[in-house]
PDB file of C-alpha atoms and ligand atoms in Angstrom:
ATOM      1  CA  UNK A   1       0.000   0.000   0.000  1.00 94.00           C
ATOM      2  CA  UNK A   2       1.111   3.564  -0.425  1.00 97.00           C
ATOM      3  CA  UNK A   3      -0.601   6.328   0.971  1.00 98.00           C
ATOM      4  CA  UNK A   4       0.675   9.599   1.211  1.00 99.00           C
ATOM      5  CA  UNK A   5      -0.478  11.943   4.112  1.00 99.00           C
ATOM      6  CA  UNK A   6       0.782  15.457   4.094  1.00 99.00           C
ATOM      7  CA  UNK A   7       1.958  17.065   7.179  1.00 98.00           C
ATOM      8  CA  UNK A   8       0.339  20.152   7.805  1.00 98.00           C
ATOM      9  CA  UNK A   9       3.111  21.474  10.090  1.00 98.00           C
ATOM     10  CA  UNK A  10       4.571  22.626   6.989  1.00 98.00           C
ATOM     11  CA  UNK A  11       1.489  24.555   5.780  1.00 98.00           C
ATOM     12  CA  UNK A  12       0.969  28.143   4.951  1.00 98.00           C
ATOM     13  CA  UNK A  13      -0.575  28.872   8.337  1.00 97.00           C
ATOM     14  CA  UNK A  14      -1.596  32.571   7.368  1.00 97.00           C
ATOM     15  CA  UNK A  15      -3.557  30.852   4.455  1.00 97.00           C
ATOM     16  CA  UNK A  16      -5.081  27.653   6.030  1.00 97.00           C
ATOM     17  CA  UNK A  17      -8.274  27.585   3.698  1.00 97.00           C
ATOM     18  CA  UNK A  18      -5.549  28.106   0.223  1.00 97.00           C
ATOM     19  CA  UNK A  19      -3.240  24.759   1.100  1.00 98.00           C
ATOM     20  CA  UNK A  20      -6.750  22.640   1.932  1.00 98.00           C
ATOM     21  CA  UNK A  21      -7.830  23.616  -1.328  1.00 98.00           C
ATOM     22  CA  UNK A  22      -5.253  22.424  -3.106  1.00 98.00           C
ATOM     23  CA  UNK A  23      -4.930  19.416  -0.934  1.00 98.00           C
ATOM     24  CA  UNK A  24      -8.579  18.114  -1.462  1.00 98.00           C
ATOM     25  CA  UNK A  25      -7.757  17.836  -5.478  1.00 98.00           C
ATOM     26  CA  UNK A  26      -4.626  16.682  -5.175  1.00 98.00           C
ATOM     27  CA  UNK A  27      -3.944  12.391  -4.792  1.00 98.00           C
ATOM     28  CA  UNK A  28      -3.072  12.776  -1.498  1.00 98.00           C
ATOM     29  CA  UNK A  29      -4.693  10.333   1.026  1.00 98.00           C
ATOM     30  CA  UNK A  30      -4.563  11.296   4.788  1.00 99.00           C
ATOM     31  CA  UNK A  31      -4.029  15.068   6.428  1.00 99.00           C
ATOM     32  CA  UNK A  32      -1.411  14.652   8.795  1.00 99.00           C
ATOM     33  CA  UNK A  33      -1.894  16.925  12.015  1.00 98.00           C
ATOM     34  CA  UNK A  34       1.157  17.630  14.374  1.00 98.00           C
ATOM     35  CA  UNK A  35      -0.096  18.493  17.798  1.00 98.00           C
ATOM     36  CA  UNK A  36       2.966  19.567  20.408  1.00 98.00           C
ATOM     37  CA  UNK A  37       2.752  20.431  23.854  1.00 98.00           C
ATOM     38  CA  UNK A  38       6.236  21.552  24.489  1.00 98.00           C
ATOM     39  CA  UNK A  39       6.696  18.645  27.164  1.00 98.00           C
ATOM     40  CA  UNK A  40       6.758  15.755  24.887  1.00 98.00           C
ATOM     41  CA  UNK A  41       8.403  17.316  22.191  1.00 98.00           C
ATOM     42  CA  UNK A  42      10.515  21.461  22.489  1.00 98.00           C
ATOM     43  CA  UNK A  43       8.275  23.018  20.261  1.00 98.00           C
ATOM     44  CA  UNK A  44       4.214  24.053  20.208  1.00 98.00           C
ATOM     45  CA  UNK A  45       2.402  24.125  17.121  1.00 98.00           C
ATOM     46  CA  UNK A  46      -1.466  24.085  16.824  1.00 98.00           C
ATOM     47  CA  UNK A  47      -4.274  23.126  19.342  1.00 97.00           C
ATOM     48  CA  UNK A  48      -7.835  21.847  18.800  1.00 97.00           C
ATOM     49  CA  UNK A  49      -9.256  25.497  17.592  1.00 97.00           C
ATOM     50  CA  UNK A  50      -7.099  25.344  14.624  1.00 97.00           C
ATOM     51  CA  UNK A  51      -7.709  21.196  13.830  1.00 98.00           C
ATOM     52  CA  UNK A  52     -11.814  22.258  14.446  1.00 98.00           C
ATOM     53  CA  UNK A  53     -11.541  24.534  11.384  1.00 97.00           C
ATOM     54  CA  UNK A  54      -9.000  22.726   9.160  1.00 98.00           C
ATOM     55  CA  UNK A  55     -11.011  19.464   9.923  1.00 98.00           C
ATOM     56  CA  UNK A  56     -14.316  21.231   8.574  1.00 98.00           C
ATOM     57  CA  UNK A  57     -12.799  22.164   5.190  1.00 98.00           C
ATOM     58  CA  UNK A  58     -11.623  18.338   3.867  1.00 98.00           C
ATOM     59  CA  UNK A  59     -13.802  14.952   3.961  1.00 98.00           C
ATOM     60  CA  UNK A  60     -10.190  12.990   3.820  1.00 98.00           C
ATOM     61  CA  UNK A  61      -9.437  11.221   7.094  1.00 98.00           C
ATOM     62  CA  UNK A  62      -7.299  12.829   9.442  1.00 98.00           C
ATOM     63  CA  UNK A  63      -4.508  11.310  11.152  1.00 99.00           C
ATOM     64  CA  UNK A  64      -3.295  13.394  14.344  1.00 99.00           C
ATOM     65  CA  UNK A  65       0.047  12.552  15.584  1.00 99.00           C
ATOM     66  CA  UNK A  66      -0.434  13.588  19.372  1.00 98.00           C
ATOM     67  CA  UNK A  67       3.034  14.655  20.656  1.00 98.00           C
ATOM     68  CA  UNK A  68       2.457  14.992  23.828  1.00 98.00           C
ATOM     69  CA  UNK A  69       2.275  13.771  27.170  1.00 98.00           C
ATOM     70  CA  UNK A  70      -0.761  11.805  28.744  1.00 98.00           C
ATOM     71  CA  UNK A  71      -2.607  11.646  25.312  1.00 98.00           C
ATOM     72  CA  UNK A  72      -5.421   9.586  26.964  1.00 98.00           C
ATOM     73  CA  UNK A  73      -6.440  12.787  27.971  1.00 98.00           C
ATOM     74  CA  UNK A  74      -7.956  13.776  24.852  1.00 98.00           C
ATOM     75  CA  UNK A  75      -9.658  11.215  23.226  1.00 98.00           C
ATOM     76  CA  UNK A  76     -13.225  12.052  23.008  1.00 98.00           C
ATOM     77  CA  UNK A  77     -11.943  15.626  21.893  1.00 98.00           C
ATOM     78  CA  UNK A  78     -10.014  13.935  18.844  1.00 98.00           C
ATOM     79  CA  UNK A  79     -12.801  11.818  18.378  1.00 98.00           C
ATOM     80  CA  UNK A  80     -15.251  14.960  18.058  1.00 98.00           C
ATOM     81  CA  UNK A  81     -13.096  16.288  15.114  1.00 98.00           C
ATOM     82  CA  UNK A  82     -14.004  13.565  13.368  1.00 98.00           C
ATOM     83  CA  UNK A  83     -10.656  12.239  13.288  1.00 98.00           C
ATOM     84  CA  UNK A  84     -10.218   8.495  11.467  1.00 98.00           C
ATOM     85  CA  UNK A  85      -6.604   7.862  13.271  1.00 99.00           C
ATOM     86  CA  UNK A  86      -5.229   9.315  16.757  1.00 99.00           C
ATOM     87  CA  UNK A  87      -1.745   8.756  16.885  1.00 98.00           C
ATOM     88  CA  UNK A  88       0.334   8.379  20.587  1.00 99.00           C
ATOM     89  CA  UNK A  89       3.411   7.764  20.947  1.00 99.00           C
ATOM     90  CA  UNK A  90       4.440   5.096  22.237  1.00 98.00           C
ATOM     91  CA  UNK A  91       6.889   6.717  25.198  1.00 98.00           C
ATOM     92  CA  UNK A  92       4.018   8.998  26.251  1.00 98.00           C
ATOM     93  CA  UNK A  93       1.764   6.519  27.224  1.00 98.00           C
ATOM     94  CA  UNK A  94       2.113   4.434  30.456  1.00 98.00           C
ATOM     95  CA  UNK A  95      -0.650   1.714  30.175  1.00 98.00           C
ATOM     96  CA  UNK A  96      -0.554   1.580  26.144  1.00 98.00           C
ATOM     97  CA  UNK A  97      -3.103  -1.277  25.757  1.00 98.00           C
ATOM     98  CA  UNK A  98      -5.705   0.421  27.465  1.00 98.00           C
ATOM     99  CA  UNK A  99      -5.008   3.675  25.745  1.00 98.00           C
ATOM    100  CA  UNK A 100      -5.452   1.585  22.374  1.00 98.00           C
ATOM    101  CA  UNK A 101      -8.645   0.054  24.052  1.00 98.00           C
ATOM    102  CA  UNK A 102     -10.065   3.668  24.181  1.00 98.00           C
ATOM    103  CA  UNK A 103      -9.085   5.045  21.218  1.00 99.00           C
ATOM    104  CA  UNK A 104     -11.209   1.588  19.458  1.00 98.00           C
ATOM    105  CA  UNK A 105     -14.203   2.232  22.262  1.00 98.00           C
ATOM    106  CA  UNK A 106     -14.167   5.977  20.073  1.00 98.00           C
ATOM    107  CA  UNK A 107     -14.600   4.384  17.001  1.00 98.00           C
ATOM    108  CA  UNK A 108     -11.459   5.474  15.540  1.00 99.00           C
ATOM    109  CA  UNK A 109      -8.168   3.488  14.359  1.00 99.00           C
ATOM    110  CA  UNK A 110      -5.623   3.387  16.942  1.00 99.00           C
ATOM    111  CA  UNK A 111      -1.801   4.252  15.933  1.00 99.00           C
ATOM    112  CA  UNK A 112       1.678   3.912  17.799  1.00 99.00           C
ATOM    113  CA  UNK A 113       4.316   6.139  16.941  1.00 99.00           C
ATOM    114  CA  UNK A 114       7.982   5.105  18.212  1.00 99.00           C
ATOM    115  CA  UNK A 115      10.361   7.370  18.585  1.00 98.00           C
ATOM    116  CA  UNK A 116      13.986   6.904  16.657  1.00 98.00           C
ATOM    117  CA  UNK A 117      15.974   5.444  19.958  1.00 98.00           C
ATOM    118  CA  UNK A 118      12.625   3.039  20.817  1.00 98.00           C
ATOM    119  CA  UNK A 119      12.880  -0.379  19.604  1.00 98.00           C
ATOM    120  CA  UNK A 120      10.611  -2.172  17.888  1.00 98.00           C
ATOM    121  CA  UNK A 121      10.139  -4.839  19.757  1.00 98.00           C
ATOM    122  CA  UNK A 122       8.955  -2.758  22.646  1.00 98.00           C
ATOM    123  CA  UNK A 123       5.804  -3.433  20.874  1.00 98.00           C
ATOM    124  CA  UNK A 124       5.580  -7.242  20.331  1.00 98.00           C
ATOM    125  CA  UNK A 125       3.171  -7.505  23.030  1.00 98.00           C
ATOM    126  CA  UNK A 126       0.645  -5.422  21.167  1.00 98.00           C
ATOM    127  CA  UNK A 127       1.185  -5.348  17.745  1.00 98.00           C
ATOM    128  CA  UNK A 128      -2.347  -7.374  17.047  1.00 98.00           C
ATOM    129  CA  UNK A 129      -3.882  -4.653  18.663  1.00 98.00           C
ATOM    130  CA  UNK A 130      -2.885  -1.611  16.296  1.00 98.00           C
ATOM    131  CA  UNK A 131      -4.041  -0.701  12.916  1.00 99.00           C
ATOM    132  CA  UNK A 132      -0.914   1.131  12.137  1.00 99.00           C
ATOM    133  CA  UNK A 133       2.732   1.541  13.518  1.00 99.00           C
ATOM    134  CA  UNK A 134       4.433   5.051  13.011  1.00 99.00           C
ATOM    135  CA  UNK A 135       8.239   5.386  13.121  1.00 99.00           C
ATOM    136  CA  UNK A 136       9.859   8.475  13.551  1.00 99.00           C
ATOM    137  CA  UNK A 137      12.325   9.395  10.829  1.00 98.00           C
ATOM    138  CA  UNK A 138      13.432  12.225  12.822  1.00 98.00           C
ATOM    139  CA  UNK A 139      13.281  13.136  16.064  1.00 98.00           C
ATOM    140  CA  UNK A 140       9.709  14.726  16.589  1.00 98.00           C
ATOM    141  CA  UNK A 141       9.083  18.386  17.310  1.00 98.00           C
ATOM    142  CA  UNK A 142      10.475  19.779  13.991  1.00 98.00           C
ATOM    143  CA  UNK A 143       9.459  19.941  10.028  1.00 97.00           C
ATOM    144  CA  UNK A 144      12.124  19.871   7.565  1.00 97.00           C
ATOM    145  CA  UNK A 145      15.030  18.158   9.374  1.00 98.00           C
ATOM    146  CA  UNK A 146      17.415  15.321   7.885  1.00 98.00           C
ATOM    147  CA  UNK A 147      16.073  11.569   7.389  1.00 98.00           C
ATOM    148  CA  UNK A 148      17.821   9.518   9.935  1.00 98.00           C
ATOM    149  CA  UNK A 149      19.287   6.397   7.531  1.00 98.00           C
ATOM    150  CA  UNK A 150      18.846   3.778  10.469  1.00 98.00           C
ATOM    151  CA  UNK A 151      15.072   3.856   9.868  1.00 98.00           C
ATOM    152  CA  UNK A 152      15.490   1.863   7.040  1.00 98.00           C
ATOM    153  CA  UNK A 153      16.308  -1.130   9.301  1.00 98.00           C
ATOM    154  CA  UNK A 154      14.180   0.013  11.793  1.00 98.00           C
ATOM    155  CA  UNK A 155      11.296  -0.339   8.773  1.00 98.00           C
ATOM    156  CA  UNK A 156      12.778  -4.027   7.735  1.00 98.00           C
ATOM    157  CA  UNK A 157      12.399  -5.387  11.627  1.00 98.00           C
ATOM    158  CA  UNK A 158       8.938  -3.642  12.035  1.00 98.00           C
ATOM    159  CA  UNK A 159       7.754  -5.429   8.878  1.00 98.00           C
ATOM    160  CA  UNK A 160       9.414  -9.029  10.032  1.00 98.00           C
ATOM    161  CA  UNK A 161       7.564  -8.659  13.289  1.00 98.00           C
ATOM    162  CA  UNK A 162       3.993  -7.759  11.755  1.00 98.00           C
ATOM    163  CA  UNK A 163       4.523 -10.722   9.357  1.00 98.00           C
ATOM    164  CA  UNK A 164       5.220 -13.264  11.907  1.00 98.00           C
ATOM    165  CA  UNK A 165       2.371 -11.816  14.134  1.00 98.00           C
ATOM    166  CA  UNK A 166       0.340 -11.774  11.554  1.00 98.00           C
ATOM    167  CA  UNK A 167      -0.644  -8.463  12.146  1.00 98.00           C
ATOM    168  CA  UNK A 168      -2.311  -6.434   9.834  1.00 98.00           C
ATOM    169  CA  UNK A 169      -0.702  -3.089  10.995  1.00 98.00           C
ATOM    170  CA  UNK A 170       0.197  -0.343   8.542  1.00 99.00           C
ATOM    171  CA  UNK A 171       3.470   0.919   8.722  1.00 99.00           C
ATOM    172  CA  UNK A 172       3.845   4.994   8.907  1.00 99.00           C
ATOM    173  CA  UNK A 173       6.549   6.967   8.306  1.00 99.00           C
ATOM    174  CA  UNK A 174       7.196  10.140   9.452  1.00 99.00           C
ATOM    175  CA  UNK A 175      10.164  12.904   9.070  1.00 98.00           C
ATOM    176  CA  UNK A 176      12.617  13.792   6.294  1.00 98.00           C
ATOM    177  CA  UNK A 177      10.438  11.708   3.561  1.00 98.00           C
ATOM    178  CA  UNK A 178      10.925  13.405   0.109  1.00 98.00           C
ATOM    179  CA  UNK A 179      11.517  12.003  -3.610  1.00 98.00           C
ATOM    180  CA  UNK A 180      14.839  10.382  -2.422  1.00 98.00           C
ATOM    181  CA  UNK A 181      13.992   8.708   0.693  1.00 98.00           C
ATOM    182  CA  UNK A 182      10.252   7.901   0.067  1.00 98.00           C
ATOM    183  CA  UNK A 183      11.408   4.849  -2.864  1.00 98.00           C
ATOM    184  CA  UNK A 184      13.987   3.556  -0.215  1.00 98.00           C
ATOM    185  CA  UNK A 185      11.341   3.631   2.560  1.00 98.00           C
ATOM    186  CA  UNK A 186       8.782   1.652   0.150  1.00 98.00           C
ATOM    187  CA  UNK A 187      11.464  -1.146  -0.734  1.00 98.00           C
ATOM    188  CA  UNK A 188      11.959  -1.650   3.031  1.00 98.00           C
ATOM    189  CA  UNK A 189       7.827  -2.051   3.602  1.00 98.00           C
ATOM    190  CA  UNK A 190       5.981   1.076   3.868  1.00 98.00           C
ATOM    191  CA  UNK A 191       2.559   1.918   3.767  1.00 98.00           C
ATOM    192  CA  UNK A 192       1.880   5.192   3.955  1.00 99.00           C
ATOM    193  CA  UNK A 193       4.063   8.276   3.915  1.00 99.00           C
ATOM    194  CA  UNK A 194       3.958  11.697   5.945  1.00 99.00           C
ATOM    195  CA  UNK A 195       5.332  14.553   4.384  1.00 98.00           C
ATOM    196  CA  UNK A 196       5.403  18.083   5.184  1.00 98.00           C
ATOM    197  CA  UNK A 197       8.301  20.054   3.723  1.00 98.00           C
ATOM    198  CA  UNK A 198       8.412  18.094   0.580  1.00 98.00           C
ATOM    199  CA  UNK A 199       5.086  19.009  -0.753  1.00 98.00           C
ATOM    200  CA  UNK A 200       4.127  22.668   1.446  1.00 98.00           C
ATOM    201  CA  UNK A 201       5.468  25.816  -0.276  1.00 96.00           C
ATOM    202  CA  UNK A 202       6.528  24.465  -3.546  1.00 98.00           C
ATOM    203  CA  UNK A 203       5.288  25.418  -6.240  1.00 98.00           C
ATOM    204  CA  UNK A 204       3.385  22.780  -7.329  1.00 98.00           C
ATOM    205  CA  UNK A 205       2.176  20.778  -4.391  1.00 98.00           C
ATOM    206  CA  UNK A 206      -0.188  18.800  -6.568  1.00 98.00           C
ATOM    207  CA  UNK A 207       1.927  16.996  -8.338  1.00 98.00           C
ATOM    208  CA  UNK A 208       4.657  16.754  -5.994  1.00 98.00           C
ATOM    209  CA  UNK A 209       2.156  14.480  -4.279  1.00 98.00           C
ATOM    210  CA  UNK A 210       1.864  12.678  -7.387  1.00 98.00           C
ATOM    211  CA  UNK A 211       5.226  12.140  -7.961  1.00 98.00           C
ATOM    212  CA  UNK A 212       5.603  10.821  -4.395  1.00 98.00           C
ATOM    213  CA  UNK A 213       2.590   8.570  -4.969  1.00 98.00           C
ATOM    214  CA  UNK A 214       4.726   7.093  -8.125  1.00 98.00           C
ATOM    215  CA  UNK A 215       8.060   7.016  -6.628  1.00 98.00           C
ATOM    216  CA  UNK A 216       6.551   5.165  -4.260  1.00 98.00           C
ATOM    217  CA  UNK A 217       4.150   2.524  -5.934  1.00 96.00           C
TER     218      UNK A 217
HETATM  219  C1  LIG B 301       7.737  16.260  13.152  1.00 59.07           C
HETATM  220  C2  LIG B 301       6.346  15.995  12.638  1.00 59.07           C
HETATM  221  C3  LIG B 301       6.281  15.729  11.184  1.00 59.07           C
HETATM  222  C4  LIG B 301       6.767  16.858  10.286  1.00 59.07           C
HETATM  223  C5  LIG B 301       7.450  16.218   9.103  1.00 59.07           C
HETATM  224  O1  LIG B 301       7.748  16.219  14.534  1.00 59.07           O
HETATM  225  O2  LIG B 301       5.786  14.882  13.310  1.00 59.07           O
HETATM  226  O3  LIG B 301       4.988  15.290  10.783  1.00 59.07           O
HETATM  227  O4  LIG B 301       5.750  17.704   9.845  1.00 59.07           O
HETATM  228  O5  LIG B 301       8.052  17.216   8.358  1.00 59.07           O
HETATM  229  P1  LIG B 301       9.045  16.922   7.149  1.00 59.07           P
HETATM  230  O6  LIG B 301       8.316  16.062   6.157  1.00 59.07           O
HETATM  231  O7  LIG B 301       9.366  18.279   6.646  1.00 59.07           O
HETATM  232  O8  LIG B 301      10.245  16.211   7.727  1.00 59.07           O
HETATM  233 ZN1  LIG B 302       3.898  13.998  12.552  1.00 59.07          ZN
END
């Protein structure tokens, strides 16, 4: 599978209702929504005023990456957005199977992010559980920063370990994924592919979206 979900980090924020525009007719498949609280992660982006007005002008599912601590917290408020994926990490969440449990009770998918120093296996006991896994390609907090090459194993275990689970978890990638990087991320096993700076402010987001979708099929 490839599906590409722009990060919105990397958006025009001045001109919120101009980038959804062009994102609705573009290929792309998921909206990608960065929440930081400046605990989890040193930086603050956006908070649930902005997601309640970006969410109202695209029917494509949203996937919000939660950076932040005690995510659990805030479940029924993703779920109100309409959200189709709520994203924790992994490290933020002390009991991460009832977390997941809540996020299903919601009625939406459940994702895991890990962050670039957590292993894989750190989810073997509940990789049944989730409909997607999301590595970090960079350490979170920032847009535009340098593809760590290590995730490329990283991608290679995470796929060995939802095989022999048999699993049926997605695998997400997020962080420095552009035309060089996305075709090496598919080749290790990747399903679907956030990208901010690679698509936001140039010229022609629309087809760089397509040309991801290619380089990656
Ligand atoms: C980083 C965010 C990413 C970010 C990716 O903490 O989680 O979603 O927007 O940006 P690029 O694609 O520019 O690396
Ligand atoms: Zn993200």
């Amino acid at each position: 599978m490839n599906l590409i979900a722009p990060s919105l980090l990397a958006a025009d924020f001045a001109h919120l209702d101009r980038e959804m525009e062009w994102f609705n007719r573009s290929e792309a498949d998921w909206l990608h929504l960065d929440v930081m609280d400046g605990v989890f992660v040193p930086n603050i982006s956006f908070g649930f005023p902005v997601l309640e007005h970006v969410a109202r002008l695209t029917e494509k599912p949203l996937d919000v990456h939660l950076m932040i601590v005690q995510p659990e917290k805030f479940i029924t408020q993703v779920r109100d957005l309409g959200a189709a994926i709520m994203n924790v990490h992994q490290e933020a969440c002390v009991h991460l199977h009832r977390t997941i449990q809540q996020i299903h009770e919601a009625g939406m998918k459940a994702a895991v992010t890990l962050n670039p120093a957590t292993p894989v296996s750190t989810l073997e006991d509940i990789i049944c559980d989730v409909d997607v896994v999301m590595l970090m390609t960079v350490n979170p907090g920032f847009g535009a920063q340098k593809f760590i090459e290590h995730s490329l194993n990283k991608v290679r275990r995470l796929r060995q370990l939802i095989t022999q689970s048999g699993s049926a978890a997605l695998i997400e990638v997020d962080g420095g994924v552009n035309r060089t990087t996305a075709p090496r991320l598919a080749e290790a096993g990747v399903d679907v592919y956030v990208t901010g700076s690679a698509v936001f402010g140039k010229p022609d987001p629309i087809a760089e979206v397509k040309e991801l979708k290619l380089l990656t099929s």
